[in-house]
Short mmCIF file of C-alpha atoms in Angstrom, two decimals:
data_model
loop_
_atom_site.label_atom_id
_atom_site.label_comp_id
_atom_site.label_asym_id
_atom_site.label_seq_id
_atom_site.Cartn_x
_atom_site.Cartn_y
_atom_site.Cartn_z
CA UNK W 118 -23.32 5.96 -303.18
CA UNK W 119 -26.22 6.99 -300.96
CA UNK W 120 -26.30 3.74 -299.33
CA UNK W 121 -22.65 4.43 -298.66
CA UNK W 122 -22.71 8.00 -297.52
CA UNK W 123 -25.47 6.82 -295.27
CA UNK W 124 -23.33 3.97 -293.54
CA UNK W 125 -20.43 6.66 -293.21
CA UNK W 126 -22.83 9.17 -291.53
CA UNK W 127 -24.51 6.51 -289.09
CA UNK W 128 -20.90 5.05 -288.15
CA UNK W 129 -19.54 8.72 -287.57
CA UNK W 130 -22.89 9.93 -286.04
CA UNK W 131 -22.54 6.87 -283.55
CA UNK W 132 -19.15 7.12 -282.91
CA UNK W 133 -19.13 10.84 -282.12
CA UNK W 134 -22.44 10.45 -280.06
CA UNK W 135 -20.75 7.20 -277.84
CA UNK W 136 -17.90 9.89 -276.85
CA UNK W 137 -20.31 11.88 -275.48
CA UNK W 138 -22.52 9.50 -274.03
CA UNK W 139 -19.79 8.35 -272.12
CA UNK W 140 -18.63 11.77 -270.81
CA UNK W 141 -22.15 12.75 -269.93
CA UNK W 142 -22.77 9.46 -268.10
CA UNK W 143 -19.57 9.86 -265.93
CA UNK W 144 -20.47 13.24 -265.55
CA UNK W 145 -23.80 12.19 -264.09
CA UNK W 146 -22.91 9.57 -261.83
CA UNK W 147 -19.93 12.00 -260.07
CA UNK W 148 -20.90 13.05 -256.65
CA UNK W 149 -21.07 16.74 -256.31
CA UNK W 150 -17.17 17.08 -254.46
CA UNK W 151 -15.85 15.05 -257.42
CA UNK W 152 -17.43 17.53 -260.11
CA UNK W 153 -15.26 18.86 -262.39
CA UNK W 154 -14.12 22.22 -262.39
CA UNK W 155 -15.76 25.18 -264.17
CA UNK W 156 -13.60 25.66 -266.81
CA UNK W 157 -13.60 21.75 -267.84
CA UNK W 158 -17.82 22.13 -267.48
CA UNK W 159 -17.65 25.01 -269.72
CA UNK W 160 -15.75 22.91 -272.36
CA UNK W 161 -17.92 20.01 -272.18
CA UNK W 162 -20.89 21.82 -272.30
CA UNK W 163 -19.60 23.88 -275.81
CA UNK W 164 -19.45 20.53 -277.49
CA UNK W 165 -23.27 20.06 -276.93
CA UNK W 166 -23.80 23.46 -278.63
CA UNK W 167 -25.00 24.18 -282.05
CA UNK W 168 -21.46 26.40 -284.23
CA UNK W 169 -23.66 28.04 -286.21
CA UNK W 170 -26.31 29.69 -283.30
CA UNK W 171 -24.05 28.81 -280.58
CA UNK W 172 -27.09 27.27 -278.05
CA UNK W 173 -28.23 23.46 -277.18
CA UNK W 174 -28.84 21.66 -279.92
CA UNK W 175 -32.12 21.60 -281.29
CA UNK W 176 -33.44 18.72 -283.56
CA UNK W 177 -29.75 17.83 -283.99
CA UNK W 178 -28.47 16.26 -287.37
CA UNK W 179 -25.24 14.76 -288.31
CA UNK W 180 -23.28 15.09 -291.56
CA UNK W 181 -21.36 12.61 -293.63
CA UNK W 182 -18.45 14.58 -292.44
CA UNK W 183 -19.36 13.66 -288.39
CA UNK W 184 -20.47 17.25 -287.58
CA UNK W 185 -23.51 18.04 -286.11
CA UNK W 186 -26.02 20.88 -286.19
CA UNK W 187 -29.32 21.98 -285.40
CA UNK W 188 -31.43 21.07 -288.27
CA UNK W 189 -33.35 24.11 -288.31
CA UNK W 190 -29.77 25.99 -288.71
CA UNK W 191 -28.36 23.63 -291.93
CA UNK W 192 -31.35 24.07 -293.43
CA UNK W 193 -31.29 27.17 -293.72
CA UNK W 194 -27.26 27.43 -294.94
CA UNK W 195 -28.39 25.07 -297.23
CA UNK W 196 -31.09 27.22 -298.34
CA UNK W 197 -29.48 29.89 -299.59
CA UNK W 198 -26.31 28.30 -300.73
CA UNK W 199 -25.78 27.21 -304.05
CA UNK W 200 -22.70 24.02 -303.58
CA UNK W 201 -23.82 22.19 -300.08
CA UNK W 202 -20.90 22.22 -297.82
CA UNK W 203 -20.13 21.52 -294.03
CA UNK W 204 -20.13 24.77 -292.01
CA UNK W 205 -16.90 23.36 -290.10
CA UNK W 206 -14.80 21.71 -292.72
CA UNK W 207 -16.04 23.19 -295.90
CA UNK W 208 -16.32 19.11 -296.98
CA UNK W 209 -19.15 19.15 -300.02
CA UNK W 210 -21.80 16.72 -299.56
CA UNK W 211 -24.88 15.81 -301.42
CA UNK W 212 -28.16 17.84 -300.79
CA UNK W 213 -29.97 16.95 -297.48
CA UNK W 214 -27.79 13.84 -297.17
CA UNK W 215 -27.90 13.83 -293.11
CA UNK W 216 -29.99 12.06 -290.39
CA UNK W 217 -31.24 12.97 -286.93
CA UNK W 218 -29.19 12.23 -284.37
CA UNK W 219 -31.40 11.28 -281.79
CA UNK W 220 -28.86 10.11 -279.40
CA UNK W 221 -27.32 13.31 -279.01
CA UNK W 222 -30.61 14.97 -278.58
CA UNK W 223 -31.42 12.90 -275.70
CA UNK W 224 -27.78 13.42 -274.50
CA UNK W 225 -28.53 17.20 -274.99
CA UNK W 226 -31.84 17.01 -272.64
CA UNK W 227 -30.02 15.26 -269.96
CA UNK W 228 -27.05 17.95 -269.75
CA UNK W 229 -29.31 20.48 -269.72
CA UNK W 230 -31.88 18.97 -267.15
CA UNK W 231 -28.21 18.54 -265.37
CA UNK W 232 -27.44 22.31 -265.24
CA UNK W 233 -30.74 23.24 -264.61
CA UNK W 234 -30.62 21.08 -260.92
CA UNK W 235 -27.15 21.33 -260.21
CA UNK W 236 -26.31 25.15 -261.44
CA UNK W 237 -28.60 26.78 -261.61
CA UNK W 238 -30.78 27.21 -258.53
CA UNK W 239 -33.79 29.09 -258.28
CA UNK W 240 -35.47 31.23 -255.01
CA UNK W 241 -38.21 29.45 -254.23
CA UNK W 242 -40.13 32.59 -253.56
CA UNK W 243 -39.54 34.53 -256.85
CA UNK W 244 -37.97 32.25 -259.21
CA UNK W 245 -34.53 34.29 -259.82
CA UNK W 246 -31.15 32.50 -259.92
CA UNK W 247 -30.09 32.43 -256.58
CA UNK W 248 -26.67 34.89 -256.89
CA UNK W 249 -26.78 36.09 -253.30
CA UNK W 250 -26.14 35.56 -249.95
CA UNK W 251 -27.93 36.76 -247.15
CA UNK W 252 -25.87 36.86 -244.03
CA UNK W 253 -28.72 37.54 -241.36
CA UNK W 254 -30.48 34.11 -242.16
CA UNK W 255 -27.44 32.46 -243.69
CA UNK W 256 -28.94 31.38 -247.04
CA UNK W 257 -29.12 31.98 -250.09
CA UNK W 258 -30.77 34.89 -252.10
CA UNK W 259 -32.27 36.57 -255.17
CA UNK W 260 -31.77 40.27 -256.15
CA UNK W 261 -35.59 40.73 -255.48
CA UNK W 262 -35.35 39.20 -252.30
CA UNK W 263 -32.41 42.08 -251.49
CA UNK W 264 -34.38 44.43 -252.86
CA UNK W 265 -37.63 43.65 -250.81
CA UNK W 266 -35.24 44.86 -247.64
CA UNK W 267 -34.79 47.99 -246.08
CA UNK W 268 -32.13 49.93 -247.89
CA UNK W 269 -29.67 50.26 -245.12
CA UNK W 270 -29.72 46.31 -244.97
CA UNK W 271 -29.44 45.76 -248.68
CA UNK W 272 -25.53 46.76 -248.62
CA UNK W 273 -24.86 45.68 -245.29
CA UNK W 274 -26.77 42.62 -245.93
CA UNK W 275 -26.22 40.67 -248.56
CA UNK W 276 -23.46 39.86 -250.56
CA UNK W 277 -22.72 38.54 -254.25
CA UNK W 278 -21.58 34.85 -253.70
CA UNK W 279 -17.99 35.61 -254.63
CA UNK W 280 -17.41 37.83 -251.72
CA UNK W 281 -19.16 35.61 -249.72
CA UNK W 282 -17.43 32.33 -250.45
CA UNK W 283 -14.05 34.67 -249.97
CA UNK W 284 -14.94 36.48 -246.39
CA UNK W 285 -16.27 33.03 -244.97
CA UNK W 286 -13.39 31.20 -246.63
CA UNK W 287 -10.82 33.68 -245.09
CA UNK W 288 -12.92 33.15 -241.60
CA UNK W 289 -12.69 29.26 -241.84
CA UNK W 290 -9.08 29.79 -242.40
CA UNK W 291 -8.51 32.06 -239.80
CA UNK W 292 -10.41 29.38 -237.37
CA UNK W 293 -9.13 26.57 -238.61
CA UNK W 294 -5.21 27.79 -237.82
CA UNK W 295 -6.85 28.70 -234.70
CA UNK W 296 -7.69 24.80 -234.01
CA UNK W 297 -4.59 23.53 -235.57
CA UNK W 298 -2.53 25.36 -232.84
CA UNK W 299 -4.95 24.15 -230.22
CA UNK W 300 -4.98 20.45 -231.86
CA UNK W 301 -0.88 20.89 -231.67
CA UNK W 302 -1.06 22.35 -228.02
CA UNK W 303 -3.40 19.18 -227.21
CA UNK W 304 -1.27 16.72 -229.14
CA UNK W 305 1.55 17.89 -226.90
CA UNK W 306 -0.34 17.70 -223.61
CA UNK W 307 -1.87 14.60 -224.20
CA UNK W 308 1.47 13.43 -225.24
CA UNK W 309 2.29 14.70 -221.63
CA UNK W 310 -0.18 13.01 -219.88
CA UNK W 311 0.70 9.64 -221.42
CA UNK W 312 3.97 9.87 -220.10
CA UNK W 313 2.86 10.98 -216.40
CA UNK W 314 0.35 8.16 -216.19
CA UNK W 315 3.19 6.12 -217.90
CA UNK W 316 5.80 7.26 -214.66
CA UNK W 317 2.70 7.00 -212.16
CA UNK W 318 2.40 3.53 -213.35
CA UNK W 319 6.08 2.46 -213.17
CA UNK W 320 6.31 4.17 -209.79
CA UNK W 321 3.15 2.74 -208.30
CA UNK W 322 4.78 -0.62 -209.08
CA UNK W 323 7.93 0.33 -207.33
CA UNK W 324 6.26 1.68 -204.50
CA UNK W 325 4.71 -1.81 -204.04
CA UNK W 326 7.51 -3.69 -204.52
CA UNK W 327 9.36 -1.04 -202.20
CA UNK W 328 6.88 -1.62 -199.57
CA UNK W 329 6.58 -5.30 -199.63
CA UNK W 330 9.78 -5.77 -199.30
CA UNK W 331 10.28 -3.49 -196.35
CA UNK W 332 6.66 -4.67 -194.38
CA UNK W 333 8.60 -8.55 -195.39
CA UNK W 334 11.83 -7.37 -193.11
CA UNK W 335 9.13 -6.20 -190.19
CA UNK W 336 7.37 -9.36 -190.76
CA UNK W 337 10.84 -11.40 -190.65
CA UNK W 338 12.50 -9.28 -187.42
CA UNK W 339 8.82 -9.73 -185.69
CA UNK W 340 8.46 -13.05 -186.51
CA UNK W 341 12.06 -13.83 -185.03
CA UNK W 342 11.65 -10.96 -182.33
CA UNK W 343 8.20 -13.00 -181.15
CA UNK W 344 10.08 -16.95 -181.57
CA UNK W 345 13.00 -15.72 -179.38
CA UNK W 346 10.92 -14.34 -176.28
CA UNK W 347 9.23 -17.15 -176.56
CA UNK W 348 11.93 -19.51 -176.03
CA UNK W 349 12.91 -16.82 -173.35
CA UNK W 350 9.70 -17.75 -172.11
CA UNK W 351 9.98 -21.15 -172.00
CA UNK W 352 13.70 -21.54 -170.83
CA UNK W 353 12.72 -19.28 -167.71
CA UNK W 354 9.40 -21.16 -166.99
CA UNK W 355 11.05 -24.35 -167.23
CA UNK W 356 13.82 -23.62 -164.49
CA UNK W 357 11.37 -21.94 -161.95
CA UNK W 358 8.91 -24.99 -162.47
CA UNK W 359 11.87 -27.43 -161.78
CA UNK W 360 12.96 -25.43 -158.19
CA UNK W 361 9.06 -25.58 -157.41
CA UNK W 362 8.41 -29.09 -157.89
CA UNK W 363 11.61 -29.77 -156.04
CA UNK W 364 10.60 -28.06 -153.33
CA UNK W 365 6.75 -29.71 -153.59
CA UNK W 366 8.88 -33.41 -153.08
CA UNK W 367 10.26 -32.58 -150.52
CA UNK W 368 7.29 -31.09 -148.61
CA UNK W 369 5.40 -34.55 -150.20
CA UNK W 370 8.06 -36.41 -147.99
CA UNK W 371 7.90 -34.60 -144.68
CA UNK W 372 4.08 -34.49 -144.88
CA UNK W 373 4.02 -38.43 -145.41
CA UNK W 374 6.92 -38.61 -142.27
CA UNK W 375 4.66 -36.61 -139.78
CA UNK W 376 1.12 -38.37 -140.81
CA UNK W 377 2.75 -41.78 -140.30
CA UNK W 378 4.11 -40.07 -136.72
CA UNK W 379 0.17 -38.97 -135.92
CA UNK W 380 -0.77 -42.16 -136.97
CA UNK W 381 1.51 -43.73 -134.22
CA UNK W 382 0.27 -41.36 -131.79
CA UNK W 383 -3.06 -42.21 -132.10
CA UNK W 384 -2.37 -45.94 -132.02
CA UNK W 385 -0.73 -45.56 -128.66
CA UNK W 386 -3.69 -43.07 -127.53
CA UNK W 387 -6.19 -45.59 -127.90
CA UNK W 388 -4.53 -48.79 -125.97
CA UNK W 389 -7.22 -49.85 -122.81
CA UNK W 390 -4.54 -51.69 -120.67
CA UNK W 391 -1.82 -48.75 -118.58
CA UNK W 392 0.73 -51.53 -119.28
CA UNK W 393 0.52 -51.46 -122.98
CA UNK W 394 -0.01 -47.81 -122.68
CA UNK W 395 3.41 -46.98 -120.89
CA UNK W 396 5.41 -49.85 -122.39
CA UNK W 397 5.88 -50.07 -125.76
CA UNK W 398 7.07 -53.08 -128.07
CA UNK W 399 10.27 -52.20 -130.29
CA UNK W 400 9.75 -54.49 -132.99
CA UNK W 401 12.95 -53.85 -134.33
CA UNK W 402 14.78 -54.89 -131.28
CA UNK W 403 12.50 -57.36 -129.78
CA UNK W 404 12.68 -55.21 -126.60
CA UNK W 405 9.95 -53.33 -124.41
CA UNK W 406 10.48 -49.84 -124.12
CA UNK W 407 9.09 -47.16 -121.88
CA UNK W 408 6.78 -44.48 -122.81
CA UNK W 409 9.04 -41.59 -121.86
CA UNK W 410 11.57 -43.30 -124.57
CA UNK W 411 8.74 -43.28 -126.94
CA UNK W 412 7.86 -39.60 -126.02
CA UNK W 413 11.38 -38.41 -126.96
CA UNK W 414 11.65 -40.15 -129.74
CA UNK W 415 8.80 -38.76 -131.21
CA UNK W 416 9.44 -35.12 -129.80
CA UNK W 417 13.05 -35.62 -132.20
CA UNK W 418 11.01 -36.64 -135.48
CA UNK W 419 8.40 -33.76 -134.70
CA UNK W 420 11.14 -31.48 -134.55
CA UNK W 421 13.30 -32.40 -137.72
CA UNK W 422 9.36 -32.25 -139.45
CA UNK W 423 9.73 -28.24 -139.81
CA UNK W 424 7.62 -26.57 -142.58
CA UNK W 425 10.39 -25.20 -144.58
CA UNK W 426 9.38 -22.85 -146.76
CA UNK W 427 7.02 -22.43 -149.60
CA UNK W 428 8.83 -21.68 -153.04
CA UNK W 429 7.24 -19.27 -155.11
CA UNK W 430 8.95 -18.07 -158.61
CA UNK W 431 7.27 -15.58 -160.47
CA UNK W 432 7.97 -14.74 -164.18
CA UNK W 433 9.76 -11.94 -165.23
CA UNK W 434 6.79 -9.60 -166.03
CA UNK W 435 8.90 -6.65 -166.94
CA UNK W 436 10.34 -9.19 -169.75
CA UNK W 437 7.40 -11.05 -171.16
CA UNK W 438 4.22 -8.53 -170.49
CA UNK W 439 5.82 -5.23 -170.17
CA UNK W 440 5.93 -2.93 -173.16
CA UNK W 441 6.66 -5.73 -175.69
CA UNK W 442 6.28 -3.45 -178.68
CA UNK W 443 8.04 -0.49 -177.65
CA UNK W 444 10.73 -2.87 -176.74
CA UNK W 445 10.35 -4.65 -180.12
CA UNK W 446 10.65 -0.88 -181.49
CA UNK W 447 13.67 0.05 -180.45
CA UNK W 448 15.60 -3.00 -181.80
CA UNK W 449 14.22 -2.22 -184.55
CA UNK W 450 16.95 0.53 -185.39
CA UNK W 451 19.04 -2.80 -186.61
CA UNK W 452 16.54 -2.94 -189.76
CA UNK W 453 15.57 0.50 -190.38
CA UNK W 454 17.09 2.22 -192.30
CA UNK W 455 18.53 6.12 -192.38
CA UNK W 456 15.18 7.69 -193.85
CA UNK W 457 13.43 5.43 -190.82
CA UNK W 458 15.41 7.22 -188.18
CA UNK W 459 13.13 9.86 -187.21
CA UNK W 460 9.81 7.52 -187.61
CA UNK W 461 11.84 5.10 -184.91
CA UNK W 462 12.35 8.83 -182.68
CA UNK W 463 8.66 9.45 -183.15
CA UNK W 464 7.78 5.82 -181.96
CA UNK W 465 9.63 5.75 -178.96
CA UNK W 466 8.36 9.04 -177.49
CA UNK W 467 6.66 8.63 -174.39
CA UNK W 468 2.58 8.71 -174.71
#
């Protein structure tokens, strides 16, 4: 039966200890903004208090039943009481039939080593829980620290942590719908922007295409303007270069006509006999002629050997080096179009 009521007590002891374990552990590994609330603290924390003196538990012993106490606290129930029951469930059990439970002890220490960092926090300077806050330093403070201040700063100064979480809390709020109507209002402009860098873009691109395409038509009119006057050019040169070189043959044939005459001259200049000098042989009739014959026959030739005249043609300079561009200008109305007007009036003002 002991052996039994022992088993019973260790499996309930364990059981009832590996609940809280388990809760304490998670407890202990939560970061401090997943913490639970006060209220489900407060209720974890009464199950790791003694019923019958209501603080930690000291020494803490299970019963067959599963309840625990401080073993200091049973024993004295126990001392005075005649039938041994359980202080929770009124179950009888045989005298001092319990065991340490040494688990939740340790539990117990941990919890308690828990609130000690995380709850309760000390001033460093005089060792009081730290229930105030001081709003000309912006930490946190003790009533002796308050009361080490003049008294017109300790009211004005401090305040009890409640009031202080809800006067900053109310000024975060009031700031923080401040920047959510400026984070809207910036949303919206940058929004804004987006689509005017968006419409620069697109009509950047248009612009260059627009201007491409009308610097290709002045390319294409200039291009044809320029190949045109240059087959003006060449038309015209050719024609005056044919009358000139015309004109150079026939000047080539009178020139060779009246050196072949000098030549003759001279011949008949140089003859030593004054027979051979006034009579001259006609080969072409097998006759002698006179010189007098000779003379007018030569006077004739000299006189249809006239210098004619020399041909000079000039290029049209008013057409092909006169004012090219401000000519090329003006037929450029056929390409320009009606916004172009006044830029073609403003070209073709006088400079």
């Amino acid at each position: 039966m002991s052996s039994f009521s022992s088993t019973n007590v260790s499996s309930s002891s364990s059981t009832s200890v590996s609940d809280n374990e388990s809760k304490i552990n998670l407890l202990l590994s939560t970061s401090s903004s997943d913490l639970p609330s006060r209220p489900q603290a407060e209720d974890f924390t009464k199950e790791l208090t003694c019923p019958l003196c209501l603080e930690w538990f000291k020494e803490p012993v299970i019963l067959p039943c599963g309840h625990n106490f401080c073993r200091p606290c049973i024993e004295e129930i126990r001392g005075r009481a005649e039938v041994c029951l359980c202080p929770e469930c009124q179950a009888q059990s045989p005298d001092r039939q319990y065991i340490g439970n040494i688990v939740l002890e340790k539990l117990v220490e941990k919890i308690k080593g828990f609130h000690v960092g995380k709850c309760q926090q000390k001033c460093s300077k005089h060792g009081e829980p730290l229930k105030l806050f001081w709003k000309m330093d912006g930490k946190l403070a003790c009533f002796l620290c308050r009361d080490a201040q003049k008294p017109e700063d300790q009211s004005s100064q401090f305040l009890l942590l409640p009031d202080a979480v809800q006067l900053y809390a109310e000024k975060l709020i009031s700031t923080r719908t401040q920047l959510e109507a400026t984070v809207q209002e910036l949303k919206t402009l940058k929004n804004a922007q987006q689509e005017k860098i968006s419409c620069h873009k697109e009509n950047k691109f248009h612009l260059q295409h627009h201007i491409s395409l009308e610097f290709l038509k002045l390319h294409q009119f200039l291009h044809g303007r320029e190949k045109r006057l240059m087959n003006e050019l060449q038309e015209e040169g050719k024609i005056l270069l044919q009358e000139m070189e015309a004109n150079l043959n026939k000047l080539q044939e009178k020139w060779q006509r009246a050196k072949e005459t000098v030549l003759r001259i001279q011949s008949r200049l140089y003859q030593h006999s004054s027979i051979d000098f006034l009579t001259v042989r006609n080969l072409d009739l097998n006759i002698n002629t006179d010189v007098l014959c000779v003379l007018h026959s030569l006077e004739q030739k000299a006189g249809t050997l006239s210098l004619g005249a020399l041909v000079c043609r000039e290029l049209s300079l008013g057409q092909f080096k006169g004012p090219i561009q401000y000519n090329a200008w003006k037929e450029m109305k056929s390409i320009l179009g009606p916004g172009n007007e006044i830029l073609l009036h403003y070209l073709l003002q006088p400079i």
